[in-house]
Amino acid sequence: MNTTELLALDAKHVWHPFTQMQGWIEDQPLIIERSEGNWLVDTDGKRWLDGISSLWVTVHGHRKAELDAALKQQLDKVAHCTLLGQANVPSIELAAKLAALTGLPRVFYSDSGSTSVEIAVKMAYQFWQLTGRTTKKRFVALKEAYHGDTIGSVSVGGMDLFHERFRDLLFPVERVGVDSLAEIEELFAAKHDELAGFVVEPLIQGAAGMLLQRPGWLKGLEALCRKYDVLLICDEVATGFGRTGKMFAVEHEGVKPDLMCVAKGLTGGYLPLAATLASERVYRAFLGRFDEAKTFFHGHTYTGNPLACAVALANLELFEREQTLEKMKQVEAVLAEGLAELARKSKRVREVRRRGLMIGVEIQREDGTAYEFGERMGFRVCLEARKHGVLLRPLGNVVVLMPPLSLTVDEAKLMLHALGDALTR
Ligand SMILES: Cc1ncc(COP(=O)(O)O)c(C=O)c1O
């Protein structure tokens, strides 16, 4: 089928996520057919620089030889077998690796960021039930939080645009801002007997529009969680696997969560895999005789899928072999400098918010006022950037730059040029 035929069929049958399908074709969707390194190739053979790492996942780029090979090798052994009541080789090796990297020894697999958060919330809830503190049932989360799209992860989320419509289905959550630890301490002091856990994206709230936390805030939150015995649940779905310049964002502040959620970059963008990592304290609470029913009754069909675990393991090995975190510093510096210059020169840049290669450029009118939601200016800027062969995606008025960590300096310069020109247009 040619592109026109494929597009017509897509419009007829595929319901795209986070997408207003009325107007889908006018939004000029691309159909991707192939990929090479940091580039995607569409059905017309046109190459596109993947400036959002295919939704924040392809940390080492596409068609990475080592990842392709790991997947093929595993295919020759077994593609899938269940983790319910049995084990498989790659899931064991990967769990050991994740434990070594995070200091959290117990690994519970699932298949998306949303499920990893859903699981963390259920684990925290059950933990207190099992340890006799049965009033500790409520969760605390940040304003504007985004933790995924299942009902539990939507409950701890706080983005009205996405979540308000489902309010009646959601469980109530205590909502706090990031400005003041005093406000959080007040809440903890008054209600710690009711609080099971605090769910937070460490350092930077991605989908909220790349909102930065001030240095030391996370460490302060950890201290409060310890003081009042509230479990600290860090959602590293977006920040994990090098995105912020360290393997995990919590490392910047030496924070050790009780539960940690990882997904997205775990397999380098090859297969859907997630994990909820737990401390020994949390894990031990679930141990007991069979008839005590302390078991964590949760599990997805593809939990611990061997193909996904094998490619994740190879992806983690690449971080070491290629010195990914060291190498990305150069590109980070180029983007930081280029974006600072863009912000100085263009009144259309309200703010650049960046942590490592996790970047949001908030745009505004030249007179400093904000664009209305319905103007879709973020989207229109991204559409302009496509004229330079660069794929970006907005979050409202924030243009997101989340390139592969393997981005080259020349590619970084192309991204800067495309964004600058798009803003002018
Ligand atoms: C911080 C965070 N948590 C959870 C999720 C949900 O992940 P998934 O889309 O894999 O369910 C996302 C996705 O963007 C995210 O950014």
Coordinates of C-alpha atoms and ligand atoms in Angstrom, one line a residue:
M1 CA 0.0 0.0 0.0
N2 CA 1.2 3.5 -0.7
T3 CA 1.1 6.3 1.8
T4 CA -2.3 7.7 0.7
E5 CA -3.9 4.3 1.0
L6 CA -2.3 3.6 4.4
L7 CA -3.5 6.9 5.7
A8 CA -7.0 6.3 4.6
L9 CA -7.0 2.9 6.3
D10 CA -5.5 4.4 9.4
A11 CA -8.2 7.1 9.5
K12 CA -10.8 4.4 9.1
H13 CA -9.6 2.0 11.8
V14 CA -7.0 3.3 14.2
W15 CA -8.0 5.3 17.3
H16 CA -4.9 7.1 18.3
P17 CA -3.9 7.9 21.9
F18 CA -4.2 11.4 23.3
T19 CA -5.5 12.5 19.8
Q20 CA -8.6 14.3 18.7
M21 CA -9.5 12.1 15.8
Q22 CA -11.6 14.7 14.1
G23 CA -9.0 16.6 12.2
W24 CA -6.5 13.7 12.3
I25 CA -5.6 13.8 8.6
E26 CA -5.4 17.7 8.6
D27 CA -2.7 17.4 11.3
Q28 CA -0.5 15.7 8.7
P29 CA 0.4 12.5 10.5
L30 CA 3.5 10.6 9.3
I31 CA 3.6 6.9 8.8
I32 CA 6.9 5.5 9.9
E33 CA 8.3 2.5 8.2
R34 CA 11.9 2.2 9.2
S35 CA 14.6 3.7 11.3
E36 CA 18.4 4.3 11.5
G37 CA 20.1 5.5 14.6
N38 CA 18.5 8.7 15.8
W39 CA 16.3 8.9 12.7
L40 CA 13.0 7.6 11.6
V41 CA 12.1 7.0 8.0
D42 CA 8.5 7.4 6.7
T43 CA 6.7 5.5 4.0
D44 CA 7.8 8.1 1.4
G45 CA 11.4 7.6 2.3
K46 CA 11.8 10.9 4.1
R47 CA 14.1 11.0 7.2
W48 CA 13.1 12.6 10.4
L49 CA 15.3 13.3 13.5
D50 CA 13.5 11.7 16.4
G51 CA 13.6 14.7 18.8
I52 CA 11.4 13.0 21.4
S53 CA 13.0 9.6 21.3
S54 CA 9.7 8.1 20.2
L55 CA 8.0 9.2 23.4
W56 CA 11.0 9.3 25.6
V57 CA 12.2 5.7 25.2
T58 CA 14.9 5.2 22.6
V59 CA 17.9 6.2 24.8
H60 CA 20.5 4.7 22.4
G61 CA 18.6 5.4 19.2
H62 CA 16.8 3.0 16.9
R63 CA 18.2 -0.2 15.3
K64 CA 21.0 -0.4 17.8
A65 CA 23.1 -3.4 16.7
E66 CA 23.6 -4.7 20.2
L67 CA 19.9 -4.5 21.0
D68 CA 18.9 -6.1 17.8
A69 CA 21.3 -8.9 18.5
A70 CA 20.1 -9.4 22.0
L71 CA 16.5 -9.7 20.8
K72 CA 17.4 -12.1 18.1
Q73 CA 19.4 -14.3 20.4
Q74 CA 16.5 -14.5 22.9
L75 CA 14.1 -15.3 20.0
D76 CA 16.1 -18.4 19.3
K77 CA 15.4 -19.6 22.9
V78 CA 11.9 -18.6 24.0
A79 CA 9.7 -15.5 23.3
H80 CA 7.4 -15.8 26.2
C81 CA 6.6 -17.8 29.3
T82 CA 4.8 -16.8 32.4
L83 CA 6.4 -15.5 35.6
L84 CA 3.4 -16.8 37.6
G85 CA 4.8 -19.7 39.5
Q86 CA 8.0 -20.1 37.4
A87 CA 11.0 -18.0 36.4
N88 CA 13.0 -17.3 33.2
V89 CA 16.7 -16.5 32.7
P90 CA 16.6 -12.9 31.4
S91 CA 14.1 -11.7 34.0
I92 CA 16.4 -13.0 36.8
E93 CA 19.5 -11.4 35.4
L94 CA 17.8 -8.1 34.7
A95 CA 16.3 -8.0 38.3
A96 CA 19.8 -8.5 39.7
K97 CA 21.1 -5.7 37.5
L98 CA 18.3 -3.3 38.5
A99 CA 18.8 -4.1 42.1
A100 CA 22.5 -3.3 41.8
L101 CA 21.9 0.0 40.0
T102 CA 19.2 1.3 42.4
G103 CA 19.9 -0.4 45.8
L104 CA 16.3 -1.6 45.8
P105 CA 16.6 -5.4 46.0
R106 CA 13.1 -6.5 45.0
V107 CA 11.8 -6.2 41.4
F108 CA 8.2 -6.6 40.4
Y109 CA 7.7 -6.5 36.6
S110 CA 4.9 -5.2 34.5
D111 CA 4.6 -3.6 31.1
S112 CA 4.0 0.2 31.2
G113 CA 4.7 3.2 33.3
S114 CA 1.1 3.3 34.3
T115 CA 1.1 -0.2 35.6
S116 CA 4.4 0.3 37.5
V117 CA 2.7 3.2 39.4
E118 CA -0.5 1.3 39.9
I119 CA 1.5 -1.5 41.4
A120 CA 3.5 0.8 43.7
V121 CA 0.3 2.3 45.0
K122 CA -1.2 -1.1 45.7
M123 CA 2.0 -2.3 47.3
A124 CA 2.2 0.7 49.6
Y125 CA -1.5 0.3 50.5
Q126 CA -1.2 -3.4 51.3
F127 CA 2.1 -2.8 53.1
W128 CA 0.4 -0.8 55.9
Q129 CA -2.5 -3.3 56.0
L130 CA 0.0 -6.1 56.6
T131 CA 2.0 -4.3 59.2
G132 CA -0.9 -3.4 61.4
R133 CA -1.1 0.3 60.6
T134 CA -4.5 -0.1 58.9
T135 CA -5.5 3.6 58.9
K136 CA -2.6 4.5 56.5
K137 CA -4.6 4.4 53.3
R138 CA -4.2 7.8 51.6
F139 CA -1.7 9.0 49.1
V140 CA -0.1 12.4 48.7
A141 CA 0.9 13.7 45.2
L142 CA 1.9 16.9 43.6
K143 CA -0.3 19.4 41.8
E144 CA 0.0 18.8 38.0
A145 CA 1.3 15.3 38.6
Y146 CA 1.1 12.8 35.7
H147 CA 1.7 9.1 36.5
G148 CA -0.1 7.3 33.7
D149 CA -3.6 6.6 32.5
T150 CA -5.0 3.6 34.5
I151 CA -7.5 4.5 37.2
G152 CA -5.0 4.2 40.1
S153 CA -2.3 6.2 38.3
V154 CA -4.9 8.7 37.2
S155 CA -6.0 9.1 40.8
V156 CA -2.5 10.1 41.9
G157 CA -2.3 12.3 38.9
G158 CA -3.4 15.9 39.1
M159 CA -3.7 17.3 35.6
D160 CA -7.3 18.6 35.3
L161 CA -7.4 18.5 31.5
F162 CA -6.7 14.7 31.5
H163 CA -8.1 13.7 34.8
E164 CA -11.1 15.8 35.9
R165 CA -13.6 14.0 33.6
F166 CA -12.9 10.8 35.5
R167 CA -13.2 12.3 39.0
D168 CA -16.0 10.1 40.2
L169 CA -14.0 7.0 39.4
L170 CA -10.9 8.1 41.3
F171 CA -9.9 7.7 44.9
P172 CA -9.2 10.9 46.8
V173 CA -5.6 12.1 47.1
E174 CA -3.9 14.8 49.2
R175 CA -2.5 17.3 46.8
V176 CA 0.5 19.6 47.6
G177 CA 2.7 22.1 45.7
V178 CA 6.5 21.9 45.4
D179 CA 7.1 25.3 46.7
S180 CA 7.1 24.6 50.4
L181 CA 8.3 21.7 52.4
A182 CA 6.6 23.4 55.4
E183 CA 3.2 22.8 53.9
I184 CA 4.0 19.1 53.5
E185 CA 5.3 18.9 57.0
E186 CA 2.1 20.4 58.2
L187 CA 0.1 17.8 56.3
F188 CA 2.3 15.0 57.5
A189 CA 2.1 16.2 61.2
A190 CA -1.7 16.3 61.1
K191 CA -2.4 13.2 59.1
H192 CA 0.5 10.8 59.1
D193 CA -1.6 8.1 60.6
E194 CA -3.7 8.2 57.5
L195 CA -0.9 8.5 54.9
A196 CA 0.4 5.5 53.1
G197 CA 2.8 7.1 50.6
F198 CA 3.9 10.1 48.7
V199 CA 4.1 9.6 44.9
V200 CA 6.5 11.9 43.1
E201 CA 8.5 12.4 40.0
P202 CA 11.9 13.2 41.2
L203 CA 13.6 16.5 40.2
I204 CA 11.4 17.3 37.2
Q205 CA 7.7 16.7 36.4
G206 CA 7.8 15.7 32.8
A207 CA 4.3 15.6 31.3
A208 CA 3.3 18.5 33.5
G209 CA 5.5 20.6 31.2
M210 CA 9.0 20.0 32.5
L211 CA 8.4 21.6 35.9
L212 CA 11.7 21.8 37.9
Q213 CA 12.0 21.2 41.6
R214 CA 14.5 23.4 43.5
P215 CA 17.7 21.7 44.5
G216 CA 17.4 20.0 47.9
W217 CA 13.6 19.8 47.8
L218 CA 13.5 16.0 47.1
K219 CA 16.1 15.4 49.8
G220 CA 13.9 17.4 52.2
L221 CA 10.8 15.4 51.2
E222 CA 12.7 12.2 51.8
A223 CA 13.6 13.4 55.3
L224 CA 9.9 14.2 56.0
C225 CA 8.8 10.8 54.7
R226 CA 11.3 9.1 57.1
K227 CA 10.3 11.3 60.1
Y228 CA 6.5 10.6 59.7
D229 CA 6.8 7.1 58.2
V230 CA 5.2 7.8 54.9
L231 CA 6.5 5.6 52.1
L232 CA 8.4 7.5 49.4
I233 CA 7.4 6.4 45.9
C234 CA 9.5 7.8 43.2
D235 CA 8.2 7.6 39.6
E236 CA 11.3 7.5 37.4
V237 CA 9.3 6.4 34.4
A238 CA 10.3 9.6 32.5
T239 CA 13.5 10.5 34.4
G240 CA 15.1 7.1 34.6
F241 CA 17.9 5.6 32.4
G242 CA 20.1 8.6 32.0
R243 CA 17.6 11.2 31.0
T244 CA 18.6 13.7 33.7
G245 CA 22.3 13.1 33.4
K246 CA 22.6 10.3 36.0
M247 CA 21.2 6.8 35.7
F248 CA 18.3 7.8 38.0
A249 CA 17.1 11.2 39.1
V250 CA 17.2 10.3 42.8
E251 CA 21.0 9.9 42.5
H252 CA 21.4 13.7 42.1
E253 CA 20.3 14.1 45.7
G254 CA 21.3 10.8 47.2
V255 CA 17.6 9.9 47.8
K256 CA 16.6 6.3 48.5
P257 CA 12.9 5.7 47.9
D258 CA 10.9 2.8 49.4
L259 CA 9.4 2.1 46.0
M260 CA 10.6 3.2 42.5
C261 CA 8.8 2.9 39.2
V262 CA 10.7 2.5 35.9
A263 CA 9.6 1.9 32.4
K264 CA 10.0 3.9 29.1
G265 CA 13.8 3.8 28.6
L266 CA 14.3 0.5 30.3
T267 CA 14.4 -1.5 27.0
G268 CA 15.9 1.4 25.0
G269 CA 12.5 1.7 23.2
Y270 CA 12.4 -1.9 22.0
L271 CA 9.6 -3.5 23.9
P272 CA 7.1 -2.5 26.6
L273 CA 8.6 -3.4 30.0
A274 CA 8.3 -1.8 33.4
A275 CA 9.3 -2.6 36.9
T276 CA 8.3 -1.5 40.4
L277 CA 11.4 -1.8 42.6
A278 CA 10.8 -2.3 46.4
S279 CA 12.9 -2.0 49.5
E280 CA 13.6 -5.1 51.6
R281 CA 11.3 -3.6 54.3
V282 CA 8.3 -3.4 52.0
Y283 CA 9.0 -6.8 50.5
R284 CA 9.3 -8.6 53.9
A285 CA 5.8 -7.4 55.0
F286 CA 4.3 -9.6 52.3
L287 CA 5.9 -12.8 53.5
G288 CA 3.8 -15.3 55.4
R289 CA 2.2 -18.7 55.4
F290 CA 0.1 -19.5 52.3
D291 CA -3.1 -19.4 54.3
E292 CA -2.3 -15.9 55.8
A293 CA -3.0 -14.5 52.3
K294 CA -0.4 -11.8 52.5
T295 CA 0.5 -12.5 48.9
F296 CA 0.5 -9.6 46.5
F297 CA -2.4 -10.6 44.3
H298 CA -1.4 -8.7 41.2
G299 CA 0.2 -9.8 37.9
H300 CA -0.1 -9.2 34.2
T301 CA 0.1 -11.8 31.5
Y302 CA 3.3 -10.5 30.0
T303 CA 5.0 -9.9 33.3
G304 CA 8.7 -10.5 33.0
N305 CA 8.6 -11.3 29.2
P306 CA 11.9 -12.8 28.3
L307 CA 12.3 -10.9 25.0
A308 CA 11.8 -7.6 26.8
C309 CA 14.1 -8.5 29.7
A310 CA 16.8 -9.7 27.4
V311 CA 16.8 -6.4 25.4
A312 CA 16.6 -4.4 28.6
L313 CA 19.7 -6.2 30.0
A314 CA 21.6 -5.4 26.8
N315 CA 20.4 -1.8 27.0
L316 CA 21.8 -1.4 30.5
E317 CA 25.1 -3.0 29.4
L318 CA 25.3 -0.4 26.7
F319 CA 25.3 2.4 29.3
E320 CA 28.5 0.9 30.7
R321 CA 30.1 -0.1 27.4
E322 CA 29.4 3.2 25.6
Q323 CA 29.8 5.4 28.6
T324 CA 26.5 6.9 27.6
L325 CA 26.2 9.3 30.6
E326 CA 29.7 10.6 30.1
K327 CA 29.3 11.1 26.4
M328 CA 25.9 12.9 26.6
K329 CA 27.5 15.8 28.5
Q330 CA 28.8 17.3 25.3
V331 CA 25.5 17.4 23.6
E332 CA 23.9 18.6 26.8
A333 CA 26.2 21.6 26.8
V334 CA 25.5 22.4 23.1
L335 CA 21.7 22.3 23.7
A336 CA 22.0 24.3 27.0
E337 CA 24.0 27.0 25.3
G338 CA 21.9 27.1 22.2
L339 CA 18.6 27.3 24.1
A340 CA 19.9 30.0 26.4
E341 CA 20.8 32.0 23.3
L342 CA 17.3 31.4 21.9
A343 CA 15.7 32.5 25.1
R344 CA 17.9 35.7 25.1
K345 CA 17.0 36.5 21.4
S346 CA 13.4 35.5 21.2
K347 CA 10.6 37.1 23.1
R348 CA 8.5 34.1 22.2
V349 CA 10.4 32.0 24.7
R350 CA 8.9 32.3 28.1
E351 CA 11.3 29.9 29.8
V352 CA 13.6 27.0 29.1
R353 CA 13.4 24.3 31.7
R354 CA 16.0 21.6 31.5
R355 CA 17.5 18.7 33.5
G356 CA 20.0 16.7 31.4
L357 CA 18.4 15.9 28.1
M358 CA 14.9 16.4 29.5
I359 CA 13.9 19.8 28.1
G360 CA 10.8 22.0 27.9
V361 CA 10.7 25.3 26.1
E362 CA 7.7 27.3 27.1
I363 CA 6.5 29.6 24.4
Q364 CA 4.4 32.8 24.6
R365 CA 3.2 35.7 22.5
E366 CA 5.8 38.4 21.8
D367 CA 3.9 40.7 24.3
G368 CA 4.5 38.1 27.0
T369 CA 0.9 36.8 27.2
A370 CA 0.1 33.1 27.1
Y371 CA -1.4 31.3 24.0
E372 CA -4.9 29.9 24.5
F373 CA -5.3 26.1 24.7
G374 CA -7.4 26.2 21.5
E375 CA -4.7 28.0 19.5
R376 CA -2.5 24.8 19.6
M377 CA 0.6 27.0 19.3
G378 CA 2.9 24.3 20.7
F379 CA 1.6 21.9 18.1
R380 CA 2.0 24.5 15.3
V381 CA 5.6 25.2 16.3
C382 CA 6.3 21.5 16.1
L383 CA 4.7 21.3 12.7
E384 CA 7.0 24.1 11.5
A385 CA 10.1 22.3 12.9
R386 CA 9.2 19.4 10.6
K387 CA 10.2 21.6 7.7
H388 CA 13.7 21.0 8.9
G389 CA 13.2 17.3 9.2
V390 CA 13.0 17.4 13.0
L391 CA 10.2 15.7 14.9
L392 CA 9.1 17.3 18.1
R393 CA 5.9 17.1 20.2
P394 CA 4.4 19.7 22.5
L395 CA 2.8 19.6 25.9
G396 CA 0.4 22.5 25.5
N397 CA 2.5 25.6 25.2
V398 CA 5.7 23.7 26.0
V399 CA 7.7 22.3 23.2
V400 CA 9.4 19.2 24.4
L401 CA 13.0 18.2 23.4
M402 CA 13.7 14.7 24.6
P403 CA 16.3 13.4 22.1
P404 CA 18.0 10.1 22.3
L405 CA 21.0 10.2 24.7
S406 CA 23.0 9.2 21.6
L407 CA 22.3 12.5 19.8
T408 CA 25.3 13.9 18.0
V409 CA 26.5 17.5 18.2
D410 CA 25.4 18.1 14.6
E411 CA 22.0 16.7 15.3
A412 CA 21.7 18.9 18.4
K413 CA 22.5 21.9 16.3
L414 CA 19.8 20.9 13.7
M415 CA 17.3 20.7 16.5
L416 CA 18.2 24.2 17.7
H417 CA 18.0 25.6 14.3
A418 CA 14.6 23.9 13.6
L419 CA 13.2 25.2 16.8
G420 CA 14.5 28.7 16.4
D421 CA 13.2 29.0 12.9
A422 CA 9.8 27.5 13.8
L423 CA 9.4 30.0 16.6
T424 CA 10.1 32.9 14.1
R425 CA 7.6 31.5 11.6
Ligands
LIG1 C1 6.3 10.1 35.0 C2 5.4 9.2 34.2 N1 4.8 8.2 34.9 C3 4.1 7.3 34.2 C4 3.9 7.4 32.9 C5 3.0 6.4 32.2 O1 3.7 5.6 31.4 P1 3.0 4.7 30.2 O2 2.6 5.6 29.2 O3 4.1 3.7 29.8 O4 1.9 4.0 30.8 C6 4.5 8.4 32.1 C7 4.3 8.5 30.7 O5 4.6 9.5 30.1 C8 5.3 9.4 32.8 O6 5.9 10.4 32.2

